[in-house]
Short mmCIF file of C-alpha atoms in Angstrom, two decimals:
data_model
loop_
_atom_site.label_atom_id
_atom_site.label_comp_id
_atom_site.label_asym_id
_atom_site.label_seq_id
_atom_site.Cartn_x
_atom_site.Cartn_y
_atom_site.Cartn_z
CA MET M 102 35.09 18.57 -5.77
CA LYS M 103 32.72 20.21 -8.22
CA LYS M 104 29.35 21.51 -7.09
CA ASN M 105 27.48 18.89 -9.12
CA GLN M 106 29.58 16.12 -7.59
CA VAL M 107 28.65 17.33 -4.10
CA LYS M 108 24.96 17.32 -5.06
CA ASP M 109 25.29 13.84 -6.52
CA ALA M 110 26.98 12.49 -3.39
CA ALA M 111 24.40 14.14 -1.11
CA MET M 112 21.53 12.72 -3.14
CA ILE M 113 22.99 9.20 -3.04
CA LEU M 114 23.54 9.40 0.74
CA ALA M 115 20.04 10.74 1.40
CA ALA M 116 18.42 8.04 -0.75
CA ILE M 117 20.31 5.27 1.08
CA VAL M 118 19.70 6.60 4.60
CA VAL M 119 16.04 7.58 4.18
CA GLY M 120 15.06 4.71 1.89
CA CYS M 121 16.67 1.93 3.92
CA GLY M 122 15.74 3.52 7.24
CA SER M 123 12.03 3.71 6.45
CA ILE M 124 11.96 0.10 5.23
CA GLY M 125 13.70 -0.93 8.44
CA LEU M 126 11.04 0.84 10.49
CA LEU M 127 8.26 -0.87 8.56
CA ALA M 128 9.89 -4.25 9.21
CA PHE M 129 9.05 -3.81 12.90
CA GLY M 130 5.42 -3.17 12.05
CA PRO M 131 3.44 0.08 12.07
CA GLY M 132 2.55 1.91 15.24
CA GLY M 133 3.55 2.34 18.82
CA ALA M 134 6.14 5.12 18.52
CA VAL M 135 3.79 8.08 18.98
CA ASP M 136 0.59 7.49 20.94
CA LEU M 137 -1.88 10.34 20.38
CA HIS M 138 -4.42 8.81 22.81
CA LEU M 139 -7.23 8.84 20.26
CA SER M 140 -10.47 6.92 20.43
CA ARG M 141 -10.67 3.74 18.38
CA ALA M 142 -12.58 5.55 15.64
CA GLY M 143 -10.13 8.44 15.67
CA ALA M 144 -7.14 6.11 15.58
CA LEU M 145 -8.53 4.15 12.63
CA ALA M 146 -9.41 7.37 10.78
CA LEU M 147 -5.86 8.69 11.18
CA ASP M 148 -4.40 5.33 10.15
CA ALA M 149 -6.53 5.35 7.00
CA ILE M 150 -5.47 8.91 6.15
CA LEU M 151 -1.79 8.04 6.63
CA SER M 152 -2.17 4.98 4.42
CA LEU M 153 -3.93 6.90 1.66
CA ALA M 154 -1.26 9.62 1.77
CA PHE M 155 1.43 7.02 1.13
CA PHE M 156 -0.57 5.29 -1.60
CA VAL M 157 -1.14 8.54 -3.48
CA GLN M 158 2.48 9.69 -3.18
CA HIS M 159 3.96 6.31 -4.02
CA SER M 160 1.71 5.63 -6.99
CA VAL M 161 1.47 9.13 -8.49
CA MET M 162 5.17 10.01 -8.44
CA VAL M 163 6.14 6.85 -10.33
CA ARG M 164 3.75 7.49 -13.22
CA ARG M 165 5.41 8.37 -16.51
CA PRO M 166 3.61 11.74 -17.07
CA VAL M 167 4.57 12.90 -13.57
CA LYS M 168 8.20 11.91 -14.08
CA ALA M 169 8.23 13.71 -17.42
CA ALA M 170 6.90 16.88 -15.76
CA MET M 171 9.51 16.67 -12.99
CA ALA M 172 12.30 16.11 -15.52
CA ARG M 173 11.58 19.53 -17.00
CA ARG M 174 12.59 21.15 -13.70
CA ILE M 175 15.02 18.68 -12.10
CA PRO M 176 18.06 16.92 -13.58
CA GLU M 177 16.71 13.59 -14.80
CA ARG M 178 19.38 11.59 -12.97
CA TYR M 179 17.90 12.75 -9.64
CA LEU M 180 14.34 11.59 -10.28
CA GLY M 181 14.74 8.06 -8.93
CA ALA M 182 16.53 9.21 -5.79
CA ILE M 183 13.96 11.95 -5.12
CA TYR M 184 11.21 9.36 -5.46
CA ALA M 185 12.98 7.03 -3.00
CA ILE M 186 13.62 9.85 -0.51
CA THR M 187 10.05 11.15 -0.68
CA SER M 188 8.62 7.64 -0.34
CA GLY M 189 10.92 7.01 2.62
CA VAL M 190 9.85 10.17 4.41
CA VAL M 191 6.14 9.43 3.90
CA LEU M 192 6.55 5.77 4.87
CA GLY M 193 8.50 6.74 7.97
CA THR M 194 5.70 9.13 8.92
CA VAL M 195 3.14 6.34 8.50
CA VAL M 196 5.13 3.98 10.72
CA LEU M 197 5.80 6.55 13.46
CA LEU M 198 2.30 8.07 13.62
CA TRP M 199 0.31 4.85 13.14
CA GLN M 200 -2.12 4.45 16.05
CA ARG M 201 -2.54 1.05 17.63
CA THR M 202 -5.84 -0.26 18.97
CA GLU M 203 -6.51 -2.98 21.50
CA THR M 204 -5.54 -6.49 20.46
CA TRP M 205 -8.53 -8.78 19.96
CA ALA M 206 -6.66 -12.06 19.75
CA VAL M 207 -3.18 -13.52 19.41
CA ALA M 208 -2.52 -16.76 17.59
CA THR M 209 -0.99 -19.47 19.77
CA GLY M 210 0.23 -23.02 19.35
CA PRO M 211 0.28 -24.45 15.81
CA LEU M 212 -1.34 -21.34 14.31
CA ARG M 213 1.39 -19.11 15.70
CA TRP M 214 4.13 -21.42 14.43
CA ALA M 215 2.44 -21.56 11.04
CA GLY M 216 2.46 -17.75 10.92
CA ILE M 217 6.13 -17.67 11.88
CA ALA M 218 6.95 -20.26 9.21
CA LEU M 219 5.08 -18.26 6.57
CA SER M 220 6.85 -15.07 7.64
CA LEU M 221 10.25 -16.72 7.39
CA LEU M 222 9.37 -18.22 4.02
CA ALA M 223 8.15 -14.86 2.73
CA THR M 224 11.27 -13.12 4.02
CA ALA M 225 13.48 -15.67 2.28
CA GLY M 226 11.42 -15.26 -0.89
CA PHE M 227 11.79 -11.49 -0.71
CA VAL M 228 15.57 -11.75 -0.38
CA TRP M 229 15.67 -14.28 -3.24
CA GLY M 230 13.57 -12.04 -5.46
CA PHE M 231 15.60 -8.95 -4.63
CA ALA M 232 18.87 -10.77 -5.32
CA SER M 233 17.50 -12.00 -8.65
CA LEU M 234 17.14 -8.41 -9.86
CA ARG M 235 20.83 -7.86 -10.45
CA HIS M 236 20.27 -4.45 -11.97
CA HIS M 237 17.37 -3.44 -9.75
CA ASP M 238 17.65 0.13 -8.50
CA PRO M 239 15.13 0.59 -5.65
CA LEU M 240 16.91 3.67 -4.28
CA GLY M 241 17.15 5.43 -7.64
CA ILE M 242 20.91 5.99 -7.48
CA ARG M 243 22.06 4.07 -10.56
CA ALA M 244 21.63 7.06 -12.89
CA ILE M 245 23.56 9.32 -10.50
CA ARG M 246 26.43 6.85 -10.25
CA ALA M 247 26.54 6.49 -14.02
CA HIS M 248 26.67 10.28 -14.39
CA ARG M 249 29.52 10.55 -11.88
CA ALA M 250 31.45 7.92 -13.82
CA GLY M 251 30.75 9.63 -17.13
CA LEU M 252 28.78 6.64 -18.41
CA PRO M 253 25.27 6.37 -19.88
CA GLU M 254 22.61 4.87 -17.63
CA PRO M 255 22.11 1.15 -18.37
CA ALA M 256 18.98 0.54 -20.41
CA ALA M 257 16.07 -1.27 -18.77
CA ALA M 258 15.89 -4.97 -19.64
CA LEU M 259 13.53 -7.82 -18.81
CA GLN M 260 15.10 -10.19 -16.30
CA VAL M 261 13.57 -13.64 -15.90
CA ARG M 262 15.43 -15.49 -13.18
CA GLY M 263 14.82 -16.88 -9.71
CA PRO M 264 11.23 -16.40 -8.49
CA TYR M 265 10.49 -14.24 -11.54
CA ARG M 266 10.22 -17.49 -13.48
CA TRP M 267 7.22 -18.40 -11.28
CA VAL M 268 5.38 -15.07 -10.84
CA ARG M 269 5.83 -11.62 -12.33
CA HIS M 270 5.76 -9.86 -8.95
CA PRO M 271 7.32 -12.13 -6.30
CA LEU M 272 8.25 -9.21 -4.03
CA TYR M 273 4.63 -8.10 -3.85
CA LEU M 274 3.53 -11.68 -3.18
CA CYS M 275 5.97 -11.96 -0.27
CA VAL M 276 4.82 -8.63 1.16
CA LEU M 277 1.19 -9.81 1.08
CA VAL M 278 2.14 -13.01 2.92
CA LEU M 279 4.00 -10.98 5.56
CA PHE M 280 0.95 -8.76 6.07
CA TRP M 281 -1.41 -11.67 6.76
CA ALA M 282 0.99 -13.96 8.64
CA ASN M 283 1.10 -11.58 11.61
CA PRO M 284 -0.14 -13.44 14.74
CA GLU M 285 -1.97 -10.45 16.25
CA VAL M 286 -5.54 -9.53 15.37
CA SER M 287 -6.70 -5.99 16.11
CA ALA M 288 -8.81 -3.34 14.43
CA ASP M 289 -5.81 -1.33 13.27
CA ARG M 290 -3.98 -4.43 12.04
CA LEU M 291 -7.03 -5.56 10.08
CA LEU M 292 -7.35 -2.08 8.58
CA PHE M 293 -3.66 -2.12 7.67
CA ASN M 294 -3.89 -5.54 6.03
CA LEU M 295 -6.99 -4.69 4.01
CA LEU M 296 -5.88 -1.24 2.82
CA TRP M 297 -2.29 -2.14 2.07
CA SER M 298 -3.20 -5.42 0.37
CA ALA M 299 -5.64 -3.58 -1.89
CA TRP M 300 -2.98 -1.00 -2.68
CA VAL M 301 -0.36 -3.65 -3.49
CA VAL M 302 -2.73 -5.28 -5.98
CA LEU M 303 -3.63 -1.91 -7.53
CA ALA M 304 0.04 -0.90 -7.70
CA THR M 305 0.77 -4.18 -9.45
CA PHE M 306 -1.67 -3.36 -12.25
CA LEU M 307 -0.29 0.19 -12.57
CA GLU M 308 3.27 -1.12 -12.72
CA GLU M 309 2.25 -3.67 -15.35
CA ARG M 310 1.03 -0.85 -17.56
CA ASP M 311 4.34 1.00 -17.26
CA LEU M 312 6.39 -2.14 -17.86
CA THR M 313 4.39 -2.95 -20.97
CA ALA M 314 4.94 0.57 -22.30
CA GLU M 315 8.67 0.36 -21.52
CA LEU M 316 9.47 -3.18 -22.68
CA GLY M 317 6.79 -3.73 -25.31
CA VAL M 318 6.30 -7.11 -26.97
CA GLN M 319 8.93 -8.74 -24.78
CA TYR M 320 6.93 -8.04 -21.64
CA LEU M 321 3.66 -9.05 -23.28
CA ALA M 322 5.15 -12.49 -23.99
CA TYR M 323 6.30 -12.68 -20.37
CA ARG M 324 2.79 -11.80 -19.15
CA GLN M 325 1.26 -14.58 -21.22
CA ARG M 326 3.64 -17.20 -19.82
CA VAL M 327 4.07 -16.18 -16.17
CA PRO M 328 1.21 -15.49 -13.67
CA MET M 329 1.01 -12.16 -11.87
CA LEU M 330 1.04 -13.22 -8.19
CA LEU M 331 0.07 -16.88 -7.76
CA PRO M 332 2.57 -19.47 -9.07
CA TRP M 333 0.11 -21.89 -10.66
CA LYS M 334 1.77 -22.49 -14.03
CA GLY M 335 5.18 -23.76 -13.01
CA PRO M 336 8.49 -22.04 -13.82
CA ALA M 337 9.05 -20.32 -17.15
CA PRO M 338 12.22 -21.11 -19.13
CA ALA M 339 15.23 -19.12 -17.95
CA ASP M 340 15.82 -17.70 -21.43
CA LEU M 341 12.30 -16.24 -21.73
CA GLY M 342 13.59 -12.72 -21.17
CA LYS M 343 16.07 -13.08 -24.04
CA GLU M 344 13.52 -13.85 -26.71
#
């Protein structure tokens, strides 16, 4: 096996293991793995620093100028995988080092069941949205696989199917619902919900800018027809992305 093939295989494996592993950790909620026995103020300060570290890394590395600078030093096919690996490492650090504080209240009875129902609905919506992106490449390995097969990387294309007919960012919407449907109320959970919700909304606007630059008029037409996060207009026609 050639040296480049070994590098390609190692990059694919690392992206899958680190990327999927960190998301799996987050699914169980932040905190509890490493207790540093900090005061409430100290715990919240560390939690905020961890959150900001992830926000900066996750948002800066995906920007077009940053990717262009990295491409001058790293084979371009590795950029997506490096982004996924780096994000996974930082996210895993957030989850493991997140400091919990005392629980103020826990929803019971109908409120708890409502939260569970919302969580299940959001999880189903997330799976539906993910499955609708047939060419989505969250781990950044599509370019590496294309290179190994001697094929050009598939060009980006607007896909309007499933929940993407209702909102432009259904995955972000489902994540926001999962944040706030949690039955526990504590200082660290409230901090998590506020900071991460604000970041999701900000990341949505930043992503919109990149998508508009990449897809042009086609995405502008999609923006005019389909809401960003709240499905108040009804579904767009399935052929909208082909116009």
